[in-house]
Amino acid sequence: MGTHTILDPPSTENDEIPHAALIWYPGAFVNGLDYTTFAKDAQEKLKGKVQFWVCLVEMDWENHLSTDPSIPREEKIKKVEAFRHDNGLTVDGLVPRMEARGFKASKNSSGNETRYLNVCTGGHSAGGSYATIESLKSAGPMILSGTPIQLEKWGTKNQLDRVLLEYPYPVLTTLGELDGQMRWARAATSFVEAIKVGLVYGKQVAATRKNMAIIPGMNHMQISEGEPRYAWGGIDSDISALEAISRFGSLVSAFVDVHFGAGDKQESLLELENGLFGTTMGIVKPYLEAAGLADVTSALEEIEKGAAEDDSAPWKRSDLMDYSEKAVAEKECAWMQSLILPESMNARVIPMAVQTLGSFHAANPLLQESGGSEPPLVVPVCYVHRQARGNSMRGAPSSPEYWMKLALAENATYSVDAATDNGAITLRDICSKRNSEAFEEALKVATKSSLDRYSTRGVPVKFGADVVSKASETPLEEWTGEEHAIEFSHDSSSASNVVRSPVLVGDNFIVVKTWGPARALEYLTINALQTPIKEGDA
């Protein structure tokens, strides 16, 4: 097997048809040639519109990305990069090879650098990292599948929001609805950004320059003909491989046609608009609204109104998207706080959401008498936690968890048993109760297709007893670490998955970690369908 394969476009007698090219990097442990069917499908759909050249890169994963755990990950990546550069598997190295076969590159040179304006980079899964590097360095538009934009590759580390808004070139990102490795819920902020582009610049700009499209029923591996190397996270698809490839090819060909094609582009525009604002929004809307990330309903209504003459008109603003994850967290916090206060207290609960973990550690829940005839005042502290980016296979942050410091009434204690002592209020498994209710809320807003899958092949979830620690033995800074994460395990005796929340108990407060409806939705649509389920995949 060579280092790359160039697929010439279908023959044409019209030399006036514009040229465009795609340099495609494969997913980890998948051969470049395994994407041949997709490439030829896109080429055929572009026939008569664009002379579409495709270069399928071979990354030689087997020899350079060893699964040997004794080899540091950084060393493995260096080997892959060295192979790529030594063999000229870059835009600068591959475009001249396509030109030698007849490709007509459109170039913009400045000093020692050349940008190829009609060359797209693309990648699947781990290959998306290399597509991002090359797009910024030498190419133009980018096409990704089963991977988020690797923002740190172009110099702005640790900014997991505004990725699409800041990226300087047109981007098409596709995700499978049933992708358990790069699940669409972990690209939630990018979906919000795409809608913001629609609000500010209009529907067409969002669909053609910042498109995030979910392909219904498709899993992680289906755009290639390779065998999955990893068993974890896999989900059986609802559609055939050929149908998945055809749908992906339709989006890719529409994207290429819009940016480089000749003739009428209306059909391609509709394909991209329907992908983002039709099918995709139908899938992500319940999740984004449950997480407090976006009021999708209002935003889509404004986008559909089209351009307004007045620049200050609502559709020109993105503030409709500021649906406030903070407000959702405060609502969650107030509900949990009221749960542990005695009914006779008639307290006024005012939750306060903090934005950083440092603020969360420093804040104190407050319970004090207001004086006079006023009821007691309780201020619990909330923190919206999104799991920090882990290894490259996990992708972007997961669904929000709610970490809350709750004030205990003087006669309230948290116990692992049901006993009461001298009239004290004994609290037990309040997180388990809340997690269960969050799942019931998710069932009410989930799409019909998600509910059908869950009822026919989903693994049921049970919410076990809270995992209780004492603040006198476990410092808060330690408790907020991964070793005290919400537990996720499989109970083979009941053929169900079990979720247990940690609780930290102090003298006059408790601290809890719970799911919310958005995290429950992610379980219902992804985790419940994964085979096999492993701890850590949650």
XYZ file of C-alpha atoms in Angstrom:
538
model
C 0.000 0.000 0.000
C 1.366 3.420 -0.940
C 1.259 6.619 1.046
C -1.724 8.072 -0.828
C -4.186 7.438 -3.646
C -5.416 10.126 -6.049
C -8.888 9.616 -7.513
C -9.356 11.571 -10.736
C -12.810 13.107 -11.310
C -15.200 11.428 -13.768
C -14.252 12.290 -17.327
C -15.834 15.376 -18.866
C -15.584 17.057 -22.230
C -16.181 20.512 -20.776
C -12.899 22.137 -19.772
C -14.790 25.128 -18.391
C -16.045 23.193 -15.384
C -14.126 24.474 -12.319
C -11.714 22.291 -10.378
C -11.705 21.569 -6.644
C -9.914 18.972 -4.539
C -10.267 17.193 -1.212
C -7.300 15.818 0.748
C -8.732 13.257 3.143
C -7.087 11.941 6.327
C -8.452 8.612 7.642
C -9.580 7.756 11.147
C -7.223 5.909 13.486
C -6.366 2.394 12.288
C -8.465 2.862 9.136
C -6.893 2.789 5.681
C -7.328 5.725 3.344
C -8.651 3.404 0.641
C -11.526 2.457 2.956
C -13.088 5.815 2.016
C -13.088 5.115 -1.715
C -16.842 4.482 -1.953
C -17.630 7.804 -0.260
C -15.134 9.671 -2.461
C -16.516 8.242 -5.698
C -20.095 8.908 -4.565
C -19.276 12.594 -3.999
C -17.414 12.794 -7.322
C -20.356 11.332 -9.213
C -22.796 13.761 -7.592
C -20.574 16.683 -8.597
C -20.216 15.566 -12.202
C -20.989 18.483 -14.527
C -20.677 20.978 -11.653
C -17.137 20.557 -10.318
C -14.175 18.493 -11.459
C -13.630 17.042 -8.004
C -10.272 15.470 -7.230
C -9.854 13.366 -4.096
C -6.574 12.349 -2.481
C -6.935 9.571 0.108
C -4.012 9.680 2.527
C -2.546 6.585 4.223
C -1.363 7.300 7.755
C 0.224 3.894 8.496
C -1.460 3.869 11.891
C -0.515 0.261 12.675
C 3.217 0.996 12.698
C 3.148 4.430 14.275
C 0.133 4.694 16.593
C 0.901 1.620 18.661
C -1.607 0.464 21.261
C 1.287 -0.425 23.593
C 0.402 1.387 26.850
C 4.082 1.661 27.803
C 4.700 4.124 24.946
C 3.678 7.699 25.897
C 0.882 9.132 23.757
C 3.015 12.155 22.820
C 5.659 9.830 21.374
C 3.067 8.009 19.288
C 1.746 11.269 17.866
C 5.273 12.405 17.023
C 5.798 9.196 15.025
C 2.608 9.794 13.044
C 3.602 13.394 12.348
C 7.104 12.378 11.297
C 5.676 9.805 8.864
C 3.260 12.388 7.441
C 5.949 14.987 6.826
C 8.636 12.559 5.659
C 6.266 11.306 2.966
C 4.939 14.706 1.929
C 1.406 13.948 3.154
C 0.644 17.643 3.550
C -1.267 20.038 1.326
C 2.015 21.498 0.059
C 3.285 18.027 -0.711
C 0.140 16.511 -2.256
C -1.255 19.309 -4.416
C 1.707 19.202 -6.879
C 1.120 15.463 -7.297
C -2.518 16.144 -8.198
C -1.442 18.945 -10.529
C 0.812 16.489 -12.343
C -2.350 14.475 -13.128
C -4.314 17.481 -14.399
C -5.708 19.258 -11.329
C -5.891 23.047 -11.753
C -5.083 24.615 -8.398
C -6.080 28.169 -7.532
C -3.188 29.629 -5.560
C -2.526 32.669 -3.449
C 1.171 33.050 -2.660
C 2.740 35.368 -0.115
C 6.447 35.125 0.569
C 7.360 31.485 1.081
C 3.778 30.422 1.787
C 1.139 29.280 -0.682
C -2.561 28.851 0.063
C -4.568 26.639 -2.267
C -7.975 28.296 -2.382
C -9.825 25.450 -4.137
C -8.386 22.667 -1.979
C -10.418 21.351 0.948
C -8.927 19.300 3.734
C -11.038 16.664 5.436
C -10.817 13.917 7.986
C -12.711 11.274 9.867
C -12.359 10.858 13.634
C -8.632 11.182 14.542
C -7.906 12.269 10.952
C -9.770 15.496 11.640
C -6.817 16.753 13.694
C -4.560 16.668 10.644
C -7.226 18.177 8.398
C -7.454 21.126 10.804
C -3.684 21.646 10.850
C -3.482 21.641 7.070
C -6.585 23.772 6.508
C -5.221 26.640 8.544
C -1.731 26.342 7.091
C -2.295 25.896 3.362
C -5.862 25.120 2.306
C -9.351 26.587 2.314
C -12.645 24.981 3.419
C -12.682 21.984 5.753
C -14.882 18.869 5.896
C -15.000 16.808 9.088
C -16.889 13.691 10.109
C -17.080 12.130 13.548
C -14.710 14.678 15.057
C -14.886 18.195 16.515
C -12.737 21.030 15.234
C -9.369 20.661 16.948
C -9.109 24.308 17.965
C -5.849 23.927 19.894
C -4.151 22.901 16.649
C -4.229 26.495 15.511
C -3.106 28.238 18.603
C -6.058 29.202 20.804
C -5.951 26.532 23.466
C -8.651 25.868 26.041
C -11.377 27.810 24.240
C -14.046 25.196 23.726
C -16.680 27.722 22.763
C -16.747 30.049 19.752
C -14.836 27.465 17.722
C -17.017 27.791 14.643
C -17.442 31.543 14.963
C -13.694 32.148 15.095
C -12.558 29.624 12.523
C -11.625 31.639 9.408
C -12.775 29.248 6.670
C -16.009 27.487 5.686
C -16.534 24.302 7.674
C -18.844 21.327 7.198
C -18.980 19.058 10.243
C -21.072 15.884 10.142
C -21.843 13.589 13.046
C -23.752 10.346 13.214
C -26.861 10.380 15.376
C -25.718 7.011 16.754
C -22.022 7.817 17.057
C -21.012 6.572 20.497
C -17.399 7.706 20.221
C -17.879 11.319 19.131
C -21.432 11.721 20.338
C -23.263 14.766 19.040
C -24.162 15.950 22.564
C -20.470 16.681 23.125
C -20.498 19.112 20.219
C -23.426 21.034 21.721
C -21.678 24.403 21.857
C -20.813 24.151 18.158
C -24.480 23.635 17.292
C -25.259 26.785 19.286
C -22.594 28.691 17.356
C -24.038 27.566 14.025
C -27.458 28.894 15.035
C -25.877 32.165 16.159
C -24.356 32.569 12.719
C -27.863 32.114 11.305
C -29.257 34.794 13.601
C -26.531 37.299 12.819
C -25.827 36.634 9.144
C -28.822 34.671 7.933
C -29.748 31.087 7.182
C -27.716 30.714 4.007
C -24.437 31.879 5.527
C -24.806 29.486 8.466
C -25.647 26.547 6.211
C -22.801 27.133 3.769
C -19.990 28.393 6.012
C -20.556 26.978 9.526
C -22.650 23.868 9.006
C -23.127 21.240 11.729
C -25.165 18.348 10.328
C -26.296 15.172 12.084
C -26.990 12.169 9.848
C -29.935 10.232 11.348
C -29.312 6.582 12.165
C -25.577 6.666 11.307
C -22.863 5.457 13.670
C -19.175 6.339 13.944
C -17.649 4.028 11.347
C -20.170 3.988 8.511
C -18.650 6.547 6.150
C -15.689 4.177 5.747
C -15.464 0.521 4.856
C -12.965 -0.191 7.623
C -13.561 -2.387 10.635
C -13.834 -0.615 14.014
C -10.662 -1.096 16.066
C -12.260 -0.152 19.373
C -15.177 -2.087 20.859
C -16.066 0.560 23.417
C -18.770 3.027 22.580
C -20.070 1.151 19.554
C -23.732 1.457 18.606
C -25.584 -0.518 15.955
C -26.766 1.755 13.162
C -30.312 2.183 11.884
C -29.266 2.585 8.260
C -27.066 0.615 5.890
C -23.457 1.563 5.201
C -24.313 2.471 1.609
C -27.139 4.765 2.754
C -24.849 6.434 5.305
C -22.174 6.989 2.663
C -24.753 8.359 0.230
C -26.106 10.850 2.788
C -22.612 11.961 3.728
C -21.667 12.221 0.064
C -24.717 14.387 -0.603
C -23.698 16.862 2.113
C -20.080 16.937 0.931
C -21.010 17.416 -2.726
C -23.478 20.188 -1.824
C -20.800 21.936 0.249
C -18.226 21.704 -2.558
C -20.756 22.789 -5.191
C -21.773 25.880 -3.216
C -18.178 27.054 -2.848
C -16.688 25.993 -6.185
C -19.389 24.822 -8.580
C -20.671 26.212 -11.843
C -24.344 26.786 -12.644
C -27.425 26.841 -10.441
C -26.642 26.039 -6.788
C -30.164 26.169 -5.363
C -30.444 22.416 -4.870
C -27.135 22.322 -3.015
C -28.154 25.263 -0.829
C -31.368 23.481 0.147
C -29.422 20.308 0.958
C -27.181 22.206 3.373
C -29.998 24.265 4.895
C -32.144 21.195 5.481
C -29.164 19.398 7.009
C -28.539 22.098 9.603
C -31.909 23.703 10.259
C -34.163 20.735 9.517
C -32.988 17.277 10.514
C -30.210 18.371 12.857
C -32.209 20.904 14.857
C -34.978 18.366 15.301
C -32.483 16.093 17.053
C -30.552 18.636 19.156
C -33.376 21.025 20.119
C -34.578 19.097 23.226
C -31.012 18.687 24.445
C -29.896 22.305 23.970
C -32.983 23.644 25.711
C -32.739 21.145 28.579
C -29.108 22.137 29.163
C -29.950 25.836 29.056
C -27.632 26.377 26.108
C -30.128 27.811 23.655
C -33.750 28.753 23.166
C -33.773 26.940 19.833
C -37.497 27.424 19.277
C -37.294 31.231 19.390
C -34.038 31.352 17.448
C -35.351 29.256 14.557
C -38.482 31.385 14.370
C -36.329 34.505 13.982
C -34.047 32.862 11.428
C -37.040 31.817 9.316
C -38.214 35.444 9.138
C -35.184 36.145 6.972
C -33.258 39.371 6.578
C -34.644 42.511 8.137
C -33.978 46.013 6.844
C -33.238 47.321 10.308
C -29.840 46.145 11.585
C -31.158 46.240 15.144
C -33.958 43.786 14.367
C -34.014 40.679 16.584
C -32.898 38.303 13.847
C -29.687 40.337 13.545
C -28.805 39.708 17.156
C -27.520 36.562 18.774
C -28.804 37.408 22.262
C -31.790 35.104 21.785
C -29.283 32.313 22.167
C -28.234 33.525 25.614
C -30.737 31.157 27.139
C -28.608 30.936 30.265
C -27.131 27.701 31.415
C -26.654 29.614 34.660
C -30.399 30.138 35.069
C -31.080 26.448 34.517
C -28.427 25.583 37.114
C -29.962 27.987 39.626
C -33.389 26.451 39.104
C -31.890 23.005 39.718
C -30.106 24.266 42.804
C -33.204 25.916 44.268
C -35.192 22.723 43.779
C -32.567 20.607 45.555
C -32.212 23.102 48.390
C -35.937 23.231 49.039
C -35.963 19.424 49.177
C -33.809 19.315 52.306
C -35.468 22.107 54.275
C -38.317 21.390 56.688
C -41.733 22.388 55.356
C -42.370 24.408 58.489
C -39.415 26.686 57.702
C -41.188 28.457 54.810
C -37.791 29.636 53.626
C -36.933 31.997 50.782
C -34.380 30.180 48.620
C -32.136 32.341 46.422
C -29.598 30.207 44.525
C -26.305 31.670 43.362
C -24.498 30.122 40.403
C -20.725 30.576 40.286
C -18.746 30.250 37.084
C -15.468 28.689 38.194
C -14.441 25.753 40.328
C -12.311 28.087 42.443
C -15.368 30.198 43.242
C -17.283 27.052 44.058
C -14.616 25.938 46.542
C -14.548 29.366 48.203
C -18.306 29.980 48.412
C -20.364 29.138 51.505
C -24.037 28.207 51.572
C -26.007 30.577 53.764
C -28.943 29.891 56.067
C -29.946 32.719 58.380
C -33.015 34.170 60.049
C -34.206 37.241 58.165
C -35.593 38.872 61.311
C -39.090 39.968 62.233
C -41.829 38.112 60.443
C -39.629 37.310 57.452
C -38.925 33.624 56.771
C -35.351 32.314 56.876
C -33.131 33.164 53.909
C -31.210 30.342 52.230
C -28.549 30.874 49.571
C -27.223 27.618 48.135
C -24.253 27.703 45.769
C -24.381 26.101 42.311
C -21.682 25.224 39.795
C -22.311 23.927 36.285
C -19.639 21.349 35.606
C -18.673 20.212 32.115
C -16.122 17.442 32.089
C -12.791 18.796 30.882
C -11.494 17.396 27.631
C -9.946 14.007 28.244
C -8.050 11.909 25.743
C -8.517 12.506 22.022
C -11.099 9.747 21.666
C -13.475 11.405 24.106
C -13.717 14.644 22.208
C -15.332 17.770 23.610
C -16.872 18.185 27.081
C -19.802 16.049 28.101
C -23.276 17.103 29.198
C -23.512 19.389 32.213
C -23.561 18.020 35.723
C -24.793 20.136 38.606
C -22.562 20.479 41.638
C -24.346 22.160 44.537
C -23.495 23.286 48.065
C -26.698 23.106 50.048
C -27.309 24.564 53.498
C -28.572 22.128 56.129
C -31.197 23.198 58.644
C -30.138 22.887 62.270
C -32.145 19.731 62.835
C -31.300 18.078 59.510
C -28.749 15.279 59.097
C -27.720 13.132 56.159
C -27.811 9.427 56.881
C -27.325 6.222 54.937
C -30.206 4.627 56.819
C -33.795 5.589 57.421
C -33.543 6.082 61.175
C -34.512 9.339 62.834
C -33.240 10.640 66.156
C -35.063 13.041 68.466
C -37.160 14.577 65.714
C -34.234 15.318 63.392
C -34.887 15.452 59.669
C -33.003 12.515 58.195
C -32.007 12.951 54.577
C -31.243 10.001 52.380
C -30.570 9.451 48.650
C -31.751 12.880 47.540
C -29.451 12.748 44.502
C -30.829 9.390 43.495
C -34.328 10.852 43.635
C -33.324 13.884 41.564
C -31.491 11.791 38.958
C -34.566 9.620 38.592
C -36.791 12.667 38.093
C -34.338 14.114 35.551
C -34.610 10.917 33.561
C -38.404 11.139 33.640
C -38.122 14.696 32.298
C -35.834 13.464 29.518
C -38.375 10.837 28.519
C -40.971 13.578 28.086
C -38.910 15.691 25.665
C -36.938 13.058 23.741
C -37.629 12.583 20.035
C -39.886 9.736 18.970
C -37.029 7.906 17.258
C -34.929 8.086 20.446
C -37.800 6.750 22.538
C -38.417 3.941 20.067
C -34.748 2.900 20.150
C -34.632 3.040 23.934
C -37.768 0.938 24.323
C -36.639 -1.718 21.841
C -32.887 -2.033 22.473
C -31.842 0.362 25.226
C -30.260 -0.750 28.484
C -32.472 0.420 31.386
C -30.953 2.716 33.986
C -31.310 2.466 37.751
C -30.320 5.140 40.236
C -28.598 3.577 43.211
C -27.989 4.882 46.714
C -25.937 8.054 47.055
C -22.225 7.574 47.788
C -21.659 9.484 51.024
C -18.346 10.956 52.233
C -17.621 13.079 55.310
C -16.090 16.522 54.867
C -13.950 15.864 57.960
C -12.252 13.015 56.080
C -12.417 14.195 52.432
C -11.495 17.808 51.601
C -13.789 19.539 49.116
C -10.909 20.049 46.652
C -10.352 16.293 46.627
C -14.076 15.504 46.439
C -14.509 17.613 43.296
C -11.889 15.482 41.506
C -12.432 12.554 39.152
C -12.006 9.975 41.929
C -15.346 11.140 43.317
C -17.204 11.373 39.993
C -20.779 10.245 39.482
C -20.495 6.455 39.313
C -21.593 4.592 36.205
C -21.562 0.786 36.175
C -23.369 -2.210 34.722
C -25.396 -4.649 36.839
C -25.460 -7.927 34.926
C -27.983 -9.504 37.306
C -30.655 -6.964 36.320
C -29.248 -6.233 32.845
C -29.287 -2.533 33.680
C -26.848 0.333 34.151
C -26.525 1.870 37.598
C -25.844 5.537 38.338
C -24.830 6.693 41.828
C -24.159 10.271 42.878
C -21.537 11.347 45.435
C -22.532 13.406 48.473
C -20.118 15.236 50.782
C -21.512 15.897 54.280
C -20.276 18.736 56.522
C -21.495 20.113 59.843
C -24.046 22.523 58.358
C -23.961 21.771 54.629
C -23.915 19.017 52.072
C -22.369 19.084 48.591
C -23.874 16.992 45.802
C -23.247 16.058 42.150
C -26.314 15.238 40.082
C -27.503 14.658 36.574
C -29.935 17.024 34.917
C -32.419 16.381 32.079
C -29.722 17.089 29.436
C -27.378 14.443 30.845
C -30.313 12.059 31.121
C -31.115 12.731 27.446
C -27.542 11.876 26.497
C -27.908 8.595 28.369
C -31.219 7.794 26.690
C -29.947 8.544 23.170
C -26.343 7.255 23.421
C -25.226 5.434 26.590
C -28.244 3.138 26.729
C -27.526 1.873 23.218
C -23.790 1.234 23.617
C -22.512 -2.335 23.499
C -20.622 -3.167 25.548
C -21.031 -0.539 28.241
C -17.823 0.201 30.106
C -17.077 2.452 33.049
C -15.632 5.692 31.714
C -17.707 5.636 28.531
C -20.461 7.522 30.311
